[in-house]
XYZ file of C-alpha atoms in Angstrom:
564
model
C 1.844 26.670 -19.300
C -0.844 28.594 -20.997
C -2.788 29.947 -18.147
C -0.955 32.740 -16.723
C -3.077 32.939 -13.376
C -2.437 29.490 -12.864
C 1.111 29.428 -13.542
C 1.843 32.408 -11.223
C -0.233 30.839 -8.276
C 1.396 27.537 -8.646
C 5.058 29.032 -8.676
C 3.911 30.682 -5.158
C 2.910 27.344 -3.801
C 6.019 25.726 -4.722
C 7.877 28.306 -2.973
C 5.546 28.323 0.155
C 4.515 24.611 0.500
C 4.545 23.436 3.982
C 7.523 21.114 4.949
C 4.927 18.210 5.896
C 3.752 17.977 2.317
C 6.957 16.541 1.302
C 8.329 14.878 4.520
C 5.233 12.896 5.982
C 3.775 9.561 5.085
C 0.745 9.894 7.378
C -0.826 13.380 7.392
C -2.846 15.152 9.981
C -5.704 12.915 11.058
C -6.934 15.813 13.522
C -8.326 17.397 10.253
C -9.364 14.451 8.383
C -12.836 13.428 7.101
C -12.883 10.036 5.666
C -16.030 10.527 3.653
C -14.551 13.675 1.960
C -10.942 12.461 1.670
C -10.940 12.645 -2.024
C -12.712 16.101 -2.331
C -12.182 18.363 0.664
C -8.669 19.183 0.079
C -9.162 20.211 -3.330
C -12.296 22.460 -2.503
C -10.366 24.315 0.095
C -7.336 24.718 -2.219
C -9.555 26.150 -5.044
C -10.912 28.645 -2.478
C -7.174 29.754 -1.671
C -6.686 29.833 -5.392
C -9.568 31.945 -6.111
C -8.278 34.495 -2.989
C -4.882 34.368 -4.405
C -3.770 33.082 -1.002
C -0.415 30.925 -0.958
C 0.605 31.562 2.591
C 2.393 28.761 4.216
C 0.196 28.614 7.230
C -2.989 28.696 5.176
C -1.980 25.796 2.937
C -0.778 23.739 6.186
C -4.360 24.155 7.518
C -6.077 22.491 4.454
C -7.738 19.456 5.284
C -5.869 16.284 4.958
C -5.994 14.695 1.322
C -6.395 11.048 1.076
C -4.356 10.274 4.176
C -1.707 8.056 3.076
C 1.109 8.532 0.274
C 0.071 5.259 -1.251
C -3.402 6.601 -1.707
C -2.957 10.189 -2.140
C -1.425 13.344 -0.622
C -1.246 17.204 -0.785
C 1.256 17.347 -3.536
C -0.134 14.623 -5.861
C -3.610 16.533 -5.370
C -2.212 19.720 -6.199
C -0.539 18.101 -9.300
C -3.393 16.660 -10.458
C -5.527 19.723 -10.108
C -2.770 21.579 -11.977
C -3.037 19.542 -14.915
C -6.686 19.132 -14.855
C -7.037 23.158 -14.638
C -4.808 23.535 -17.512
C -6.831 21.282 -19.663
C -10.343 22.130 -18.639
C -11.029 18.890 -17.024
C -12.306 18.152 -13.548
C -9.482 17.265 -10.973
C -10.881 13.915 -10.261
C -10.341 13.050 -13.889
C -6.540 13.394 -13.736
C -4.839 10.561 -11.381
C -0.909 10.351 -10.783
C 0.761 7.074 -10.059
C 4.404 6.151 -9.275
C 3.836 3.163 -11.332
C 3.878 3.563 -15.069
C 2.172 0.148 -15.676
C -0.490 -0.191 -12.953
C -2.792 2.671 -14.222
C -3.251 0.662 -17.473
C -4.068 -2.568 -15.290
C -6.498 -0.517 -13.414
C -8.494 0.071 -16.497
C -8.064 -3.342 -18.031
C -9.305 -4.703 -14.560
C -12.517 -2.650 -14.728
C -13.040 -3.639 -18.418
C -12.366 -7.155 -17.793
C -15.086 -7.360 -14.922
C -17.514 -5.500 -17.248
C -16.713 -7.660 -20.318
C -15.720 -4.169 -21.993
C -13.318 -4.722 -24.901
C -9.837 -2.980 -24.591
C -7.733 -1.447 -27.330
C -4.247 -0.378 -26.177
C -2.505 2.317 -28.549
C 1.090 3.568 -27.814
C 3.231 6.001 -29.256
C 6.846 5.865 -28.626
C 7.088 2.849 -26.093
C 4.916 0.742 -23.793
C 5.491 1.190 -20.248
C 8.432 -0.570 -18.430
C 7.746 -4.273 -17.439
C 4.834 -4.342 -19.751
C 4.239 -8.193 -20.482
C 1.078 -8.848 -22.664
C 1.334 -12.455 -22.235
C 1.267 -12.250 -18.365
C -1.330 -9.834 -18.154
C -3.661 -11.745 -20.455
C -2.957 -15.170 -19.025
C -2.136 -14.499 -15.356
C -4.287 -11.511 -14.455
C -6.924 -12.506 -17.023
C -7.113 -8.983 -18.817
C -7.830 -9.262 -22.429
C -6.955 -6.398 -25.075
C -5.834 -5.642 -28.455
C -2.485 -3.786 -28.606
C -1.424 -1.571 -31.453
C 1.524 0.955 -32.324
C 0.855 4.074 -33.887
C 3.190 6.700 -35.380
C 0.676 9.691 -34.814
C -2.471 10.389 -32.778
C -4.277 10.729 -36.162
C -3.690 6.895 -36.784
C -6.147 5.939 -33.976
C -8.557 3.459 -35.286
C -12.295 3.412 -34.796
C -12.941 0.874 -31.807
C -16.021 -0.543 -30.351
C -14.771 -0.466 -26.648
C -12.485 1.147 -24.634
C -9.225 2.981 -26.184
C -6.249 3.741 -24.195
C -3.471 5.981 -25.661
C -0.050 5.672 -24.081
C 2.435 8.631 -24.908
C 5.868 9.008 -23.397
C 8.531 11.794 -23.643
C 5.454 14.506 -23.949
C 4.686 17.305 -21.635
C 3.652 16.089 -18.181
C 0.651 18.567 -18.419
C -0.532 16.897 -21.832
C -3.844 15.222 -22.027
C -5.549 13.949 -24.996
C -8.425 16.006 -26.762
C -9.013 13.384 -29.302
C -12.914 12.072 -28.584
C -11.617 8.409 -29.696
C -9.381 8.622 -26.620
C -11.307 7.167 -23.419
C -8.077 7.281 -21.343
C -4.666 8.768 -21.988
C -1.596 7.482 -20.043
C 1.364 9.977 -19.971
C 4.586 8.181 -19.060
C 7.353 10.133 -17.191
C 10.896 8.622 -16.807
C 11.947 8.569 -13.478
C 8.786 10.221 -12.053
C 5.731 7.736 -12.793
C 2.740 8.364 -14.952
C -0.363 10.404 -15.140
C -3.687 8.909 -16.338
C -6.378 11.425 -17.653
C -9.966 10.154 -18.016
C -12.653 11.446 -20.537
C -15.481 12.888 -18.962
C -17.749 10.164 -20.602
C -15.881 7.662 -18.434
C -16.345 9.156 -14.981
C -17.593 5.739 -13.576
C -14.103 4.640 -13.998
C -12.447 7.213 -11.518
C -13.377 5.449 -8.286
C -12.076 1.973 -9.500
C -8.756 3.422 -10.939
C -8.473 5.109 -7.447
C -8.854 2.031 -5.568
C -6.141 0.273 -7.405
C -3.813 2.985 -6.549
C -4.941 2.455 -2.914
C -4.624 -1.255 -2.684
C -2.304 -2.227 -5.392
C 0.479 0.483 -5.775
C 0.997 4.133 -4.608
C 0.530 7.516 -5.665
C 3.396 9.359 -7.509
C 5.722 10.240 -4.517
C 5.801 13.632 -2.912
C 9.345 14.244 -3.754
C 8.337 13.312 -7.444
C 5.227 15.161 -7.616
C 7.327 18.113 -6.355
C 9.615 17.473 -9.653
C 6.700 17.114 -11.849
C 5.224 20.508 -10.573
C 8.372 22.135 -11.475
C 8.536 20.574 -14.814
C 5.228 22.190 -15.535
C 6.510 25.515 -14.513
C 9.766 25.066 -16.547
C 11.810 25.166 -13.348
C 12.735 21.669 -13.117
C 15.951 21.083 -11.257
C 18.960 19.343 -13.294
C 18.179 15.893 -13.649
C 19.017 14.385 -10.073
C 20.532 11.004 -10.130
C 20.910 9.057 -7.109
C 24.605 8.353 -7.790
C 24.541 6.153 -4.460
C 21.616 4.295 -5.559
C 23.525 0.935 -5.911
C 25.466 1.559 -2.692
C 21.920 2.330 -0.831
C 20.378 -0.874 -2.401
C 23.475 -2.924 -1.031
C 22.971 -1.481 2.429
C 19.227 -2.149 2.566
C 19.632 -5.854 1.149
C 22.681 -6.452 3.544
C 20.633 -5.139 6.570
C 17.666 -7.054 5.944
C 19.614 -10.178 5.605
C 21.185 -9.560 9.132
C 17.873 -8.604 10.497
C 15.992 -11.673 8.961
C 18.758 -14.342 9.162
C 18.174 -15.016 5.383
C 20.781 -15.413 2.532
C 18.731 -14.542 -0.426
C 18.167 -11.021 -1.530
C 14.862 -9.571 -0.299
C 12.825 -7.730 -2.849
C 11.961 -4.026 -2.081
C 8.822 -2.379 -3.108
C 7.119 0.973 -3.047
C 4.844 -0.165 -0.213
C 3.919 -2.949 1.990
C 0.594 -3.360 -0.203
C 2.652 -3.261 -3.230
C 4.873 -6.051 -1.961
C 1.877 -8.143 -0.923
C 0.231 -7.838 -4.402
C 3.586 -8.980 -6.070
C 3.715 -11.898 -3.641
C -0.096 -12.794 -4.321
C 0.292 -12.574 -8.130
C 3.554 -14.390 -8.143
C 2.028 -17.343 -6.504
C -0.826 -17.379 -8.577
C 1.660 -17.361 -11.782
C 3.509 -20.386 -9.822
C 0.226 -22.114 -9.241
C -0.891 -21.604 -12.773
C 2.557 -23.238 -14.155
C 2.960 -25.791 -11.655
C -0.476 -26.805 -10.575
C -2.671 -25.989 -13.802
C -6.466 -26.015 -13.601
C -6.467 -26.586 -9.563
C -8.234 -24.261 -7.383
C -6.226 -21.436 -5.699
C -7.418 -20.699 -2.087
C -6.148 -17.790 -0.191
C -6.827 -18.284 3.660
C -7.075 -14.956 5.221
C -7.950 -14.024 8.840
C -11.039 -11.979 9.051
C -9.488 -9.467 11.554
C -6.154 -8.802 9.663
C -5.400 -5.529 8.036
C -8.239 -4.108 6.061
C -6.020 -3.591 2.800
C -4.688 -7.119 3.189
C -8.339 -8.446 3.163
C -9.510 -6.231 0.446
C -6.595 -6.847 -2.037
C -7.011 -10.549 -1.362
C -10.812 -10.436 -2.507
C -9.788 -8.130 -5.414
C -7.461 -10.813 -6.679
C -10.266 -13.399 -6.381
C -12.618 -11.206 -8.046
C -10.484 -10.915 -11.013
C -9.241 -14.452 -11.532
C -11.398 -17.232 -11.906
C -9.629 -20.051 -10.098
C -9.032 -17.916 -7.244
C -10.971 -17.798 -4.111
C -10.604 -16.202 -0.606
C -11.402 -18.558 2.450
C -12.168 -16.712 5.820
C -9.956 -17.647 8.777
C -12.056 -16.920 11.990
C -9.571 -15.743 14.640
C -11.740 -13.503 16.759
C -13.338 -14.367 20.189
C -12.525 -17.952 21.416
C -11.473 -18.892 17.726
C -7.877 -20.401 17.650
C -5.981 -19.448 14.532
C -3.984 -22.967 14.586
C -7.191 -24.831 14.795
C -8.762 -22.870 12.126
C -5.682 -23.318 9.864
C -5.684 -27.120 10.348
C -9.250 -27.600 9.423
C -9.106 -25.615 6.483
C -5.879 -27.202 5.223
C -7.573 -30.637 5.929
C -10.680 -29.786 3.841
C -8.499 -28.052 0.967
C -6.475 -31.329 0.940
C -9.493 -33.357 0.130
C -10.403 -30.755 -2.660
C -6.750 -31.112 -4.026
C -6.516 -27.235 -4.021
C -3.579 -25.167 -3.899
C -3.308 -23.363 -0.316
C -1.898 -20.166 0.502
C -2.135 -18.638 3.962
C -1.870 -14.905 4.883
C -1.437 -13.962 8.646
C -0.135 -11.410 10.885
C 1.985 -12.040 13.803
C 1.748 -10.493 16.150
C -2.140 -9.933 15.040
C -3.573 -6.389 14.665
C -5.454 -5.014 16.448
C -5.089 -7.804 19.200
C -1.521 -7.928 19.397
C -1.491 -11.878 19.808
C 0.917 -14.441 18.923
C -0.506 -17.920 18.279
C 1.110 -21.084 19.768
C 4.042 -21.213 17.110
C 4.865 -24.786 17.957
C 1.362 -25.912 17.270
C 1.529 -23.686 14.131
C 4.575 -25.435 12.730
C 3.166 -28.796 13.210
C -0.219 -27.712 11.558
C 1.790 -26.197 8.502
C 4.342 -29.362 8.450
C 1.699 -32.146 8.563
C 1.474 -34.068 5.253
C -1.703 -34.348 3.929
C -3.547 -36.723 1.471
C -6.174 -35.946 -1.323
C -9.314 -38.115 -1.553
C -7.844 -40.246 -4.022
C -4.829 -41.258 -1.967
C -2.238 -38.571 -3.379
C 0.059 -36.315 -1.452
C -1.916 -32.978 -1.106
C -0.241 -29.603 -2.213
C 1.233 -28.168 0.801
C 0.551 -24.485 2.030
C 2.696 -21.515 1.552
C 2.754 -19.242 4.731
C 2.668 -15.574 3.889
C 3.536 -13.555 7.044
C 2.819 -10.197 7.664
C 5.553 -9.039 10.521
C 5.061 -5.273 10.172
C 4.985 -4.915 14.091
C 7.909 -7.407 14.976
C 10.351 -7.099 11.951
C 12.913 -8.276 14.109
C 11.724 -11.942 14.696
C 13.529 -14.630 12.426
C 10.653 -16.321 11.042
C 12.277 -16.927 7.783
C 15.952 -17.818 9.086
C 17.312 -21.422 8.301
C 16.590 -22.412 11.951
C 13.453 -20.304 12.349
C 10.312 -21.825 13.633
C 8.684 -22.098 10.122
C 11.721 -23.547 8.603
C 9.941 -26.611 7.202
C 7.243 -24.655 5.447
C 7.690 -22.276 2.521
C 7.379 -19.184 4.143
C 7.378 -15.606 2.853
C 7.629 -12.646 5.125
C 6.892 -9.211 4.247
C 7.000 -5.660 6.131
C 5.625 -2.340 5.578
C 8.494 0.007 5.576
C 6.496 3.133 6.643
C 6.895 1.915 10.406
C 10.387 0.787 11.716
C 12.509 0.261 8.558
C 11.970 4.011 7.284
C 11.417 5.623 10.580
C 8.007 6.917 9.128
C 9.977 8.620 6.422
C 8.768 6.480 3.311
C 6.197 3.757 2.421
C 8.793 1.102 0.995
C 8.119 -2.369 1.859
C 10.088 -5.577 1.402
C 9.835 -9.463 1.650
C 12.108 -12.306 2.099
C 11.762 -15.997 1.868
C 13.117 -18.938 3.862
C 14.965 -21.592 2.087
C 11.801 -23.591 1.261
C 10.199 -20.769 -0.484
C 13.365 -19.455 -2.180
C 12.468 -20.817 -5.408
C 8.939 -18.383 -5.382
C 11.034 -15.234 -5.299
C 11.856 -15.240 -9.035
C 7.852 -15.285 -9.827
C 7.126 -12.497 -7.115
C 10.092 -10.439 -8.425
C 8.632 -10.602 -11.996
C 5.327 -9.274 -10.957
C 6.727 -6.634 -8.716
C 8.638 -5.473 -12.002
C 5.506 -5.886 -14.190
C 3.276 -3.671 -11.985
C 6.475 -1.171 -12.000
C 6.236 -1.354 -8.031
C 9.926 -1.499 -7.269
C 11.072 0.825 -4.378
C 12.249 4.580 -5.806
C 15.548 5.604 -5.250
C 14.609 8.212 -2.715
C 12.935 5.519 -0.798
C 16.088 3.001 -0.839
C 17.880 6.152 0.422
C 15.600 6.443 3.465
C 15.650 2.742 4.137
C 19.625 2.854 3.994
C 19.775 5.659 6.324
C 17.181 4.184 8.878
C 17.558 0.410 8.524
C 21.089 0.002 10.337
C 19.427 1.537 13.669
C 16.277 -0.360 13.307
C 16.741 -3.002 15.783
C 17.728 -0.657 18.492
C 14.691 1.543 17.994
C 12.518 -1.477 18.020
C 13.885 -2.129 21.522
C 13.685 1.481 22.647
C 9.960 1.867 21.425
C 9.007 -1.444 22.967
C 10.519 -0.163 26.230
C 8.356 3.031 26.050
C 5.518 1.339 25.009
C 5.504 -1.104 28.028
C 5.940 1.926 30.412
C 2.944 3.540 28.706
C 0.654 0.390 29.006
C 1.675 -0.095 32.504
C 0.672 3.411 33.388
C -2.529 3.005 31.432
C -3.426 -0.157 33.209
C -2.648 1.650 36.643
C -4.650 4.703 36.116
C -7.441 3.051 33.996
C -7.985 -0.567 35.414
C -11.346 -1.068 33.682
C -9.719 -0.447 30.233
C -9.142 -3.742 28.446
C -5.505 -3.557 26.697
C -4.344 -5.487 23.985
C -0.545 -6.084 24.158
C 1.852 -8.778 24.370
C 2.742 -10.589 27.406
C 6.139 -10.160 29.282
C 6.734 -13.901 28.609
C 6.111 -13.141 24.610
C 8.400 -10.182 25.022
C 11.149 -12.376 26.403
C 10.804 -14.433 23.394
C 11.532 -11.580 20.927
C 8.148 -10.435 20.319
C 8.792 -6.570 21.139
C 6.032 -4.658 19.199
C 5.445 -0.841 19.872
C 1.582 -0.926 19.055
C -1.046 -1.670 21.407
C -4.716 -1.465 21.317
C -7.224 -0.704 23.865
C -11.063 -0.629 24.729
C -11.506 2.235 27.059
C -14.139 2.205 29.942
C -17.722 3.575 28.515
C -20.902 4.527 29.814
C -24.294 4.887 28.279
C -27.821 2.957 28.142
C -27.617 2.100 24.263
C -24.845 0.687 22.112
C -24.702 3.868 20.011
C -24.107 5.950 23.303
C -21.633 3.706 24.820
C -19.635 3.734 21.303
C -19.917 7.572 21.305
C -18.564 7.917 24.793
C -15.609 5.761 24.135
C -14.665 7.328 20.880
C -14.806 10.671 22.597
C -12.466 9.402 25.553
C -10.245 7.744 22.574
C -9.977 11.161 21.032
C -9.217 12.918 24.243
C -6.362 10.511 25.042
C -4.991 11.143 21.399
C -5.102 14.880 21.956
C -3.420 14.568 25.178
C -0.465 12.760 23.636
C -0.334 15.173 20.629
C -0.480 18.341 22.524
C 1.584 17.241 25.668
C 4.415 15.259 24.191
C 4.349 16.572 20.397
C 7.829 15.541 19.510
C 7.097 11.983 20.776
C 3.842 11.367 19.105
C 1.948 11.940 15.976
C -1.462 11.012 14.587
C -1.362 7.512 13.322
C -3.556 4.431 12.833
C -1.911 2.434 15.731
C -0.370 3.854 18.967
C 3.315 3.571 19.479
C 4.529 3.371 15.900
C 7.846 4.828 16.956
């Protein structure tokens, strides 16, 4: 490291970092301002750097960076800042990924949407899992590919030039004016993409890919990367028990889900969901060529799910999203029946994404009616058998319900279930997610695995360690958390009878739906909608603060109440 002041300060930060920077998946939302999430942490960190202040408490008080590990976190922000500082770049022009392939896909995606030609030059090797044919034919991203012996071999190109290097210093960026994007691959850690200042308009698009289709370099790997920059890297840590941990995780998932085929484990819930979507698109291209592909998505389901589905549709010509209205008096099953009837007439390929229980209403549809709607054999307008649906189920809040078992309620329809690991599976210790398939959908898992690997979105060894440690106790923790949540909900209903609480009924709980999340509309007052909303938000924050301050060992700031 050339900058001695920078090196000395980083050394102190590495010695004095708050433990939460390494150990939390969701950071402090009490000091989180969403509109400033990408800038405020670095602005305040820069002030500490100028003052030479590396006190642990001062670092702990810094505003939350990005919020989720998959989007970014304090250590990823410090790593990006350090690399940028060393090379005279704005910190926003350096973005680190856990994946070595997805940052490349992020640039290609924007170029595809903008009709901008792409040239990929690589020195040493291409990223792990790179599959030029699939990237061009399934993702629809067109590019030229050229191996070079030296950076001086870079050709002139009328378009965007990406340079990929491996085994170089992690702090290295390209100073060649021909290079628009420099992808620095770091074996076992991830990758760092640096963006020339002439291409600032790509920054938001690349960050959004990291937010929706993959994760940032993990805190543990960012910590190792900072040590590498300082020349203080630990001796290469190999997870000697990685195979053992994977075996524990896969066997536990089989026990919990009642399935027989190995699960796929990804770096996050959205990483798994992206592999599912792209795997199904690949399967449809192969088995139903030139047919329209329709992803049916509830309008109120998780925002990341909705956004990701629309992003896939925007990038691939044959793919569209159909809104499934489920709010108010709209019934999920009736909506699915109506849409499937219409898609049968169109001879389209139907893929349904749904949450059970739903979030935030915590509702469970009539499962027998859902089964009948999915199993019904439909006919196209020309009298042929219509393509049957694949049901893609997000059951993050009830991962104990065996939808995909041989005797599961949905056993007659190809069903893929996935779970975000940041909740019960890891006990909040990592973001890794997983998916399983019932027997009808078992043949789809090969395509899903292909795209999980292509995007380099498989779970890291450390994530598998956390899952192996936590998953054996998951069912008991689900039961205990439900008991606590039911008691809390009953208490709120007693002391705030005018509050509208969304939680599962006792009857559904007896059927096995025992989530530990609920949502509520607190009582409010005011003459206008804005006044009533402001009062409700204020009361909501008051409740959260009481939980955090009075039972700090049992609560933490989170998007949903009752996560654990």
